[in-house]
Coordinates of C-alpha atoms in Angstrom, one line a residue:
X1 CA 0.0 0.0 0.0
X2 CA 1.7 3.2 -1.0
X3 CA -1.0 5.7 -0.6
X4 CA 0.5 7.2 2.9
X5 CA 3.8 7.8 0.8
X6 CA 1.8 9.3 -2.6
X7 CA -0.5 11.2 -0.6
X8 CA 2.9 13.6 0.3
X9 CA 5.4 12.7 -3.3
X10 CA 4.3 13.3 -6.6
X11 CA 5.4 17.2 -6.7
X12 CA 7.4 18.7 -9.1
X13 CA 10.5 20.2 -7.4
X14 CA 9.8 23.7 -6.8
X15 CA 11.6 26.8 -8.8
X16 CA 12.3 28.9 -5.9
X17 CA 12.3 32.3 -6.0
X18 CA 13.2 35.2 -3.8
X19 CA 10.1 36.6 -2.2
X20 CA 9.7 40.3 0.0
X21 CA 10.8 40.2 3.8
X22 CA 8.3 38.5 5.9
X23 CA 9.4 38.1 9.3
X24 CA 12.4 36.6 11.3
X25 CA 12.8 33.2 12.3
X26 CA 14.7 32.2 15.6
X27 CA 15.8 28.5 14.6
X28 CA 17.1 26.2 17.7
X29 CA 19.2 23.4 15.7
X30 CA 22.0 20.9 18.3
X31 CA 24.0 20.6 15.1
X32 CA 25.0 23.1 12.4
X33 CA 28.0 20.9 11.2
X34 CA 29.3 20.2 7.4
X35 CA 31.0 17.4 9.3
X36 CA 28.1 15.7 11.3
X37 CA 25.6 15.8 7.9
X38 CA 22.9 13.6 9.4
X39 CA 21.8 15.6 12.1
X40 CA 22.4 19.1 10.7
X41 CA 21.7 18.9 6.9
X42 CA 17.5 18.8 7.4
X43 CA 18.0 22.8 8.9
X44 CA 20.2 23.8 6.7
X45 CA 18.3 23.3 3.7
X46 CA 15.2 24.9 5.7
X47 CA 17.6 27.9 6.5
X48 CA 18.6 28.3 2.9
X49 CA 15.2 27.9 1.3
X50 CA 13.6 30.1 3.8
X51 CA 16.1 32.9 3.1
X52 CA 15.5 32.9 0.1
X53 CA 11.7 32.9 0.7
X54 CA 12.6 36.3 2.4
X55 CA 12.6 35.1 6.1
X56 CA 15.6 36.6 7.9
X57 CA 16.9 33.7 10.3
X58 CA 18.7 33.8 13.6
X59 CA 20.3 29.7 14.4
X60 CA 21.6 29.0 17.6
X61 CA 23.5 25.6 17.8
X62 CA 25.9 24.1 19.9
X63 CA 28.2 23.2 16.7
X64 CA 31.5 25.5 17.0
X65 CA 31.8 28.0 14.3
X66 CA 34.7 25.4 12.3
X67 CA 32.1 23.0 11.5
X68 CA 29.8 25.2 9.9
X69 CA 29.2 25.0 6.1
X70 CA 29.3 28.3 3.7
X71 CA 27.8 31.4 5.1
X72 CA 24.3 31.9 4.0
X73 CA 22.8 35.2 2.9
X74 CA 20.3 36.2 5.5
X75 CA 21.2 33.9 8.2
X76 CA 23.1 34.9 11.3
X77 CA 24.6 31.8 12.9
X78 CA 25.3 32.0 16.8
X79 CA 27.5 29.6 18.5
X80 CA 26.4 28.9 22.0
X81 CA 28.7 26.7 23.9
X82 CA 27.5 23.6 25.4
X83 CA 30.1 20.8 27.7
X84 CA 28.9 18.2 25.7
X85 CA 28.0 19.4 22.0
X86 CA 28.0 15.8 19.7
X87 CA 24.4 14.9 18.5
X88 CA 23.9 10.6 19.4
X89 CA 23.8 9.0 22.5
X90 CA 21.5 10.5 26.0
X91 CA 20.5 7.0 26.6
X92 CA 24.0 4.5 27.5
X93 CA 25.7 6.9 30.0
X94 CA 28.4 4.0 30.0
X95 CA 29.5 4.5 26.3
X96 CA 32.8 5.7 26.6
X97 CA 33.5 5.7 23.0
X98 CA 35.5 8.5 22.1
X99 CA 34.3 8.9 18.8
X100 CA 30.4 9.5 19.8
X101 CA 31.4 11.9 22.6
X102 CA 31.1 9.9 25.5
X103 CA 28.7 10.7 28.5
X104 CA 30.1 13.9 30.9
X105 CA 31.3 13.0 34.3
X106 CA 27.7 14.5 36.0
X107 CA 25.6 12.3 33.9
X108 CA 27.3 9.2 34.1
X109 CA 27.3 9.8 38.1
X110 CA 23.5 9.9 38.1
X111 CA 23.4 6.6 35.9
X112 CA 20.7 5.0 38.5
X113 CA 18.6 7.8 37.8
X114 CA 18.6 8.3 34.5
X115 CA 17.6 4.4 34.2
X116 CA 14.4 6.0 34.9
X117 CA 14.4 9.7 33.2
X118 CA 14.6 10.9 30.1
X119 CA 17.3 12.9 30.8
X120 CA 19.5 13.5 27.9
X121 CA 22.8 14.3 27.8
X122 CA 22.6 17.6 25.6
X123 CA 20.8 18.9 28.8
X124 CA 24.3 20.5 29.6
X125 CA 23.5 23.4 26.8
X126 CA 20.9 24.9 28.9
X127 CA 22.7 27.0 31.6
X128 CA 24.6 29.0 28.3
X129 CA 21.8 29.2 26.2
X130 CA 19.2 31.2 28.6
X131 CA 22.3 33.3 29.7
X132 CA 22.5 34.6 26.2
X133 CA 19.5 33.5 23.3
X134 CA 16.3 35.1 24.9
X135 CA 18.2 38.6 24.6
X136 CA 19.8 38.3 21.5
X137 CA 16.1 37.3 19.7
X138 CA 14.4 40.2 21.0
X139 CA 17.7 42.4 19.6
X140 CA 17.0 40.4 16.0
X141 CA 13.2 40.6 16.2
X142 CA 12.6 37.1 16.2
X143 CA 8.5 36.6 15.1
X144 CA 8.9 33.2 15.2
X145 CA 10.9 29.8 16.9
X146 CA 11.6 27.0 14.8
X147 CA 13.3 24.0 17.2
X148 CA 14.5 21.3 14.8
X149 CA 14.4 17.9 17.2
X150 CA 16.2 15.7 18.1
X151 CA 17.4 15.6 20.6
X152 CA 14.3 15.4 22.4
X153 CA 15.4 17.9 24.8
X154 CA 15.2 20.7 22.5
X155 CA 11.6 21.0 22.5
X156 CA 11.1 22.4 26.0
X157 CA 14.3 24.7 25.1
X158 CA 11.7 26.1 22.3
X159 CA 8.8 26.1 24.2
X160 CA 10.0 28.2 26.3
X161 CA 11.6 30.7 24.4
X162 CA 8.7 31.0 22.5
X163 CA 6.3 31.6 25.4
X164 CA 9.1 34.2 26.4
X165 CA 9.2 35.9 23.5
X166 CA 5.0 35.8 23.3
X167 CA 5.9 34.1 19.5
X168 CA 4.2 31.1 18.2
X169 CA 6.7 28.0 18.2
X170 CA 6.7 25.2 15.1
X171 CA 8.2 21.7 16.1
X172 CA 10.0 19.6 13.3
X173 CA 10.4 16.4 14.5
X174 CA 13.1 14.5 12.7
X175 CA 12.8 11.3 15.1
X176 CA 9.5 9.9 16.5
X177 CA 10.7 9.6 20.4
X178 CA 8.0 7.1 21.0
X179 CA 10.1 4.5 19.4
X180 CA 13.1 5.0 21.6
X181 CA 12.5 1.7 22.9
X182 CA 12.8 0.1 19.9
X183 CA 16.4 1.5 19.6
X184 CA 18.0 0.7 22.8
X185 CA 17.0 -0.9 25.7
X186 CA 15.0 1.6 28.2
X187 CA 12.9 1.1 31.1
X188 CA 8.9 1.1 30.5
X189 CA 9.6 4.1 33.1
X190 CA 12.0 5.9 30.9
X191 CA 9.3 5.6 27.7
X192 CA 6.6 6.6 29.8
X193 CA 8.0 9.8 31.1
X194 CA 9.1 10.5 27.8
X195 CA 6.2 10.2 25.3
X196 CA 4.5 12.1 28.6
X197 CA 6.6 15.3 28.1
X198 CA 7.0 14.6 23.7
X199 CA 3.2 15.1 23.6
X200 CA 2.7 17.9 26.5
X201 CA 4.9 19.9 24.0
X202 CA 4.0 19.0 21.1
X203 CA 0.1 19.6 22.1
X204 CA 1.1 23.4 22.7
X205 CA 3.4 23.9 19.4
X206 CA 1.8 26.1 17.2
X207 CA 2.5 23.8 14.5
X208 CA 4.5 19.9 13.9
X209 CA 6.0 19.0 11.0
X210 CA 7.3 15.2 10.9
X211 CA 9.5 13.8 8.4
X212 CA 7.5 10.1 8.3
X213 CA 3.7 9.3 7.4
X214 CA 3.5 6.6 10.3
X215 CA 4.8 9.2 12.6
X216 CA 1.9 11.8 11.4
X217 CA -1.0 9.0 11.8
X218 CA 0.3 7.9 15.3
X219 CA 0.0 11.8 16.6
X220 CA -3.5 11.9 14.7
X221 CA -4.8 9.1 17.0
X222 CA -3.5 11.3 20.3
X223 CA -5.4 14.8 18.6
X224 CA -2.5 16.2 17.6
X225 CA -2.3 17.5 14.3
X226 CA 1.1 17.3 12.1
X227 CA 2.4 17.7 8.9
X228 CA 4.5 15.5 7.0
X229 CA 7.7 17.3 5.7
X230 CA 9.9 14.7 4.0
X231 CA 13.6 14.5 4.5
X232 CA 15.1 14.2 0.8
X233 CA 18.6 14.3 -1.0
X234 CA 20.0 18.4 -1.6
X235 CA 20.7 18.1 -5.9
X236 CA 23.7 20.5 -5.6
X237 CA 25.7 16.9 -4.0
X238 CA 24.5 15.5 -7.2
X239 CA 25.4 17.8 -9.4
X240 CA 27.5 16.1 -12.2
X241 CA 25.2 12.8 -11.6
X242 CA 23.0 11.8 -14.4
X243 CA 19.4 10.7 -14.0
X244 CA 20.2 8.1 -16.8
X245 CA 21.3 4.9 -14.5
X246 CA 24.1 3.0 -15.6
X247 CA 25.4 -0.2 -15.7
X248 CA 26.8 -1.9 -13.0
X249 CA 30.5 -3.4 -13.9
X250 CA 30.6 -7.0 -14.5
X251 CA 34.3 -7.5 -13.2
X252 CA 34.5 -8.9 -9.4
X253 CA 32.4 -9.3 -6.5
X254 CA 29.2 -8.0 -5.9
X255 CA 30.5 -4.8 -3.8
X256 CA 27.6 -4.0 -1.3
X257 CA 28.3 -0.7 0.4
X258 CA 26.6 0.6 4.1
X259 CA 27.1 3.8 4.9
X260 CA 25.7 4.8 8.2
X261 CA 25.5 3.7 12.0
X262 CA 25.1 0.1 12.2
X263 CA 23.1 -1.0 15.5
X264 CA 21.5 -3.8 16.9
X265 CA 18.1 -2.0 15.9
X266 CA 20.0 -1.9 12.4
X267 CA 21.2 -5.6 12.1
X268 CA 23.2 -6.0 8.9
X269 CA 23.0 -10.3 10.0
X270 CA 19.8 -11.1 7.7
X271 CA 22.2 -9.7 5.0
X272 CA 25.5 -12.2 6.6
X273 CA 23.2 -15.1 6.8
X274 CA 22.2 -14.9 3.3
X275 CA 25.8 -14.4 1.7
X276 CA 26.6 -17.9 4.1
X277 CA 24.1 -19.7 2.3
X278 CA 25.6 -18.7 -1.1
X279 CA 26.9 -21.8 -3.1
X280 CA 30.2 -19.3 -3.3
X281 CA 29.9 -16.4 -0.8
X282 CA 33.1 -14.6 -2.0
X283 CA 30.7 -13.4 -5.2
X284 CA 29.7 -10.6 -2.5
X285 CA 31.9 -7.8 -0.9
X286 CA 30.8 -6.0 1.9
X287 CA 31.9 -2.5 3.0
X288 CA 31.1 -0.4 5.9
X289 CA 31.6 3.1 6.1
X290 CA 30.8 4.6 9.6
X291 CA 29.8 4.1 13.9
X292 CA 29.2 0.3 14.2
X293 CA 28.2 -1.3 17.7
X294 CA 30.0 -4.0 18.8
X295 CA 28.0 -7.0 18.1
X296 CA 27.8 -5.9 14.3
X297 CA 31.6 -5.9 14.2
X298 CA 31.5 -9.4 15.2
X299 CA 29.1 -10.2 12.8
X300 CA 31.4 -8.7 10.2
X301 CA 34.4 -9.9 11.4
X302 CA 32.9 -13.6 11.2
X303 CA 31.3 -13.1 7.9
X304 CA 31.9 -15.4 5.1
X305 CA 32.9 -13.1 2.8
X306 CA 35.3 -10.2 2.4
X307 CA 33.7 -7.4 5.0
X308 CA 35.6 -4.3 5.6
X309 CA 34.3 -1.8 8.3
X310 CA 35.9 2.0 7.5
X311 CA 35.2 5.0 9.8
X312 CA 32.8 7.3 9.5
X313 CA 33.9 9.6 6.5
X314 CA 33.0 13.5 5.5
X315 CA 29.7 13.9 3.6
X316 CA 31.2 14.6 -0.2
X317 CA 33.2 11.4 0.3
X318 CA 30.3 9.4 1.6
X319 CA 28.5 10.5 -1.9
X320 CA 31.8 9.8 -4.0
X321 CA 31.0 6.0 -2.3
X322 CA 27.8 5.5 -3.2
X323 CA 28.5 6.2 -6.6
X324 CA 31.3 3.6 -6.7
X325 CA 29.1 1.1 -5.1
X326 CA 27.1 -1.8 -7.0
X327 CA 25.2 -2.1 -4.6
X328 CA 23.7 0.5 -1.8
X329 CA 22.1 -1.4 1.8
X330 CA 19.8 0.5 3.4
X331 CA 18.7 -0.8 6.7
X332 CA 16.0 1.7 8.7
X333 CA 15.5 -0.9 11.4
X334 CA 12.6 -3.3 11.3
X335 CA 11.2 -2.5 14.8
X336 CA 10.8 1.2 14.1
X337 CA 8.2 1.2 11.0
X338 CA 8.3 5.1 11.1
X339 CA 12.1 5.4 10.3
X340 CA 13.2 6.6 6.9
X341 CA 16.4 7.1 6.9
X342 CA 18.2 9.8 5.2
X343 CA 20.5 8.1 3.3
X344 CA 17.8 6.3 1.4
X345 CA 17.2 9.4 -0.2
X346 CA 20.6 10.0 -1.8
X347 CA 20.8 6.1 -2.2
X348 CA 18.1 6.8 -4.7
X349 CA 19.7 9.9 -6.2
X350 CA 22.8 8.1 -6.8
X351 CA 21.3 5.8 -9.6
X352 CA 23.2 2.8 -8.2
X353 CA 20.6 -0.3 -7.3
X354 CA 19.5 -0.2 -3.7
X355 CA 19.2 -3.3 -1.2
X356 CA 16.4 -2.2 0.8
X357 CA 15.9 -4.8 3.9
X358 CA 13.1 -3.8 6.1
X359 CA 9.6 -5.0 7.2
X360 CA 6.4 -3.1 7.1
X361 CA 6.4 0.6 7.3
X362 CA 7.2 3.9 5.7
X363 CA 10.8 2.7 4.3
X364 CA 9.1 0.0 2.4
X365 CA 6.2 2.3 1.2
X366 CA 8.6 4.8 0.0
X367 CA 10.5 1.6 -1.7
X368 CA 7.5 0.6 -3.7
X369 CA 6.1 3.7 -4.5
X370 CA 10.0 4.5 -6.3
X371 CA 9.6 1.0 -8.3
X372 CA 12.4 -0.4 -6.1
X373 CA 13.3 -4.0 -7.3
X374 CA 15.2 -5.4 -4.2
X375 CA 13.2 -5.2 -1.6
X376 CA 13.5 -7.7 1.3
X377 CA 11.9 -8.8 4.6
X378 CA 14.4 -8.7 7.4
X379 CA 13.1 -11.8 8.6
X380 CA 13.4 -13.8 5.6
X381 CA 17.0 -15.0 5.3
X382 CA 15.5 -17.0 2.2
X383 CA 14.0 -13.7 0.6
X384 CA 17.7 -11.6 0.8
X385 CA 19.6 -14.8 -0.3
X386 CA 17.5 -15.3 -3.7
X387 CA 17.7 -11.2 -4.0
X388 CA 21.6 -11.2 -3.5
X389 CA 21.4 -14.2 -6.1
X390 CA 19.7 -12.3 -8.4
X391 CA 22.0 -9.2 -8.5
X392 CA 25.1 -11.7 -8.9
X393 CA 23.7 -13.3 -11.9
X394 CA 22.6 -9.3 -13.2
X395 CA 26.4 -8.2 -12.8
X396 CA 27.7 -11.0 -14.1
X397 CA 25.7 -10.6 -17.3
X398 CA 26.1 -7.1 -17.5
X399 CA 22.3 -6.4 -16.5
X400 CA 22.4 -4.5 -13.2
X401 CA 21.1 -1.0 -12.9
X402 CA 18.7 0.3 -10.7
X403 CA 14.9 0.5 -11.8
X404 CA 13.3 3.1 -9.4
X405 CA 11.3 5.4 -11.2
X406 CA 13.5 8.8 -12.1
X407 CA 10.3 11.4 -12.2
X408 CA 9.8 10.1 -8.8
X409 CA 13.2 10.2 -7.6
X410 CA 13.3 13.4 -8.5
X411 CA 10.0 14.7 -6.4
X412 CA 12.3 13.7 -3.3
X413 CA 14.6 17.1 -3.1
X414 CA 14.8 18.6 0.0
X415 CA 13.9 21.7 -1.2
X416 CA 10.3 20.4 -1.6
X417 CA 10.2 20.2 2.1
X418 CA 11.7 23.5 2.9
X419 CA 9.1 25.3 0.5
X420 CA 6.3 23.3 2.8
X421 CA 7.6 24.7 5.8
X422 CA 7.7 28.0 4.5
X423 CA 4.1 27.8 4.1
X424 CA 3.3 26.5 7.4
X425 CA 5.7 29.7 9.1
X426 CA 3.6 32.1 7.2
X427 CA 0.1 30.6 8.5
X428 CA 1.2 30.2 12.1
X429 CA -0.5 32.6 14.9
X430 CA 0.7 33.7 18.5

């Protein structure tokens, strides 16, 4: 069934074109980082979109000025300090990797509590950022808060300014909190408390915008209204990319490349246990760029085949990758049927076939909907076995190319999205 997916695609991506001055827009964002894409490239696009709408902006993000990307014109960026600034993580105050950030020393010491509350670690921006935002909006004329979440804290950060500032306050939900549980292990307490305060602020936003279809019904069942805003690929990172797929190489392995976090909620094994039953796993290659947990190393490190895990690599790298690859996995986690992860999106603009392994939800809509051929049930070993067969036998013979749908590929830009939450700025009321 695809009609949750149509019912937001099919648009032709918008010509946008500067419009008069309409009001300025105070934008809470954790990360404004050309190095940490995932979490920062959804308001970045908004930013540069609505600027060019004629909203003047004002972002505040914990992201030191180093990481930012290119200066945009109408969009003053302030750095406001925070102990413990990497997006990822609030829930294990034990990880120590160095890599994500680790915990800081006052969250980790009240470890038995936060078994219980939702307290997240990015908590530690607060003290800097009411010592200096709420003054510096009213300086800017700030009409308008625009918090872009996660992490989940930032939505009482918002709320707050807002009702300070006496402006009306639009939440974009990138990540549907409810289905934290399905991502690491919490308490029922933990969930609870958190879905409790998710919906006490999302009841008094004066608008939600959501980034998945299952995400928008679940919040229709609790009365609260929300708009789907899709996350997308930006075409200026595929700029020198034809729409015209090509042909996959026939020479060597089938090379399957992940790029992403690889969690237990984001098992690459269905894939593993299908390349063992291969008559000859070594036809398949497996590369993975970026965080994997420890478990998933092991199942690399005993997989049949060649399996290479890389660190996580800058953005324009990451797309020089998937343009190399014969193969792009995409893996949005089975037990979350809202996720659609954001590198599905540029998988598609690539024009490299996809291996999309995921049970029912909006990853598999979307799938379908773009004519996706490899499409697989996480819980089928059988089902990804016969698909890898299938794109083995297609290299080898010089067939493989992907087959989703270009017009539709091509209704997925970012910019689509931005120009929807222009409109929903311009109709919201204090």
């Amino acid at each position: 069934m695809v009609e949750p997916v149509l019912d937001f695609m099919g648009a032709t991506p918008p010509d946008i074109k500067p419009e008069g001055p309409k009001g300025c827009i105070g934008m809470i964002v954790y990360e404004w980082s050309r190095i940490h894409m995932g979490g920062s490239i959804r308001a970045i696009t908004f930013a540069r979109v609505l600027a060019r709408r004629g909203w003047r902006l004002e972002v505040f993000t914990a992201s030191p000025p180093e990481e930012w990307p290119e200066p945009i014109a109408g969009v003053k960026v302030h750095h406001i300090s925070s102990p413990e600034r990497r997006f990822g993580g609030g829930i294990s105050v034990s990880r120590s990797n160095g890599e994500l950030g680790g915990n800081p020393s006052w969250l980790r010491a009240v470890s038995g509590l936060k078994s219980l509350l939702p307290l997240e670690r990015q908590l530690a921006w607060y003290p800097e950022f009411w010592r200096t935002v709420p003054d510096r909006c009213r300086a800017a004329g700030v009409d308008r808060v625009l918090t872009v979440v996660a992490p989940n804290v930032m939505m009482p950060l918002g709320y707050h300014l807002a009702s300070r500032l006496k402006v009306p306050h639009v939440i974009d939900l990138r990540d549907d909190f409810a289905d934290r549980h399905a991502v690491e292990p919490i308490r029922r307490s933990y969930q609870r408390l958190l879905n409790a305060y998710g919906q006490f602020y999302l009841r008094r936003a004066s608008a939600v915008t959501v980034v998945s279809p299952v995400t928008r019904d679940r919040l229709l069942t609790l009365d609260i209204p929300a708009t789907v805003v899709m996350n997308g690929y930006v075409e200026g990172h595929f700029a020198d990319v034809k729409w015209v797929a090509p042909l996959v190489s026939s020479a060597g392995p089938l090379r399957v490349v992940h790029l992403g976090w690889l969690g237990d909620f984001r098992s690459i094994e269905p894939l593993i246990e299908a390349v063992s039953g291969l008559a000859n796993p070594e036809d398949v290659c497996v590369e993975q760029f970026g965080f994997v947990d420890p478990r998933q190393a092991r199942v690399l490190a005993d997989a049949p085949c060649q399996a290479e895990i890389h660190p996580q690599i800058p953005h324009p790298e990451a797309i020089r990758r998937m343009l190399e690859a014969d193969v792009l996995l995409a893996i949005p986690g089975d037990r979350v049927p809202a996720a659609l992860t954001g590198k599905l999106f540029e998988y598609f603009r690539s024009r490299r076939p996809v291996l999309l392994i995921t049970g029912n939800g909006a990853a598999r809509q979307l799938g379908k909907a773009a004519g996706m051929r490899y499409l697989c049930d996480p819980g089928s070993v059988e089902d990804v076995r016969q698909t890898i067969e299938s794109m083995i036998s297609a290299k080898a013979a010089g067939e493989l190319r992907t087959e989703t749908d270009p017009a539709f590929v091509r209704t997925l830009d970012r910019e689509i999205g931005a120009e929807r939450m222009d409109l929903i700025l311009k109709e919201v009321a204090a």
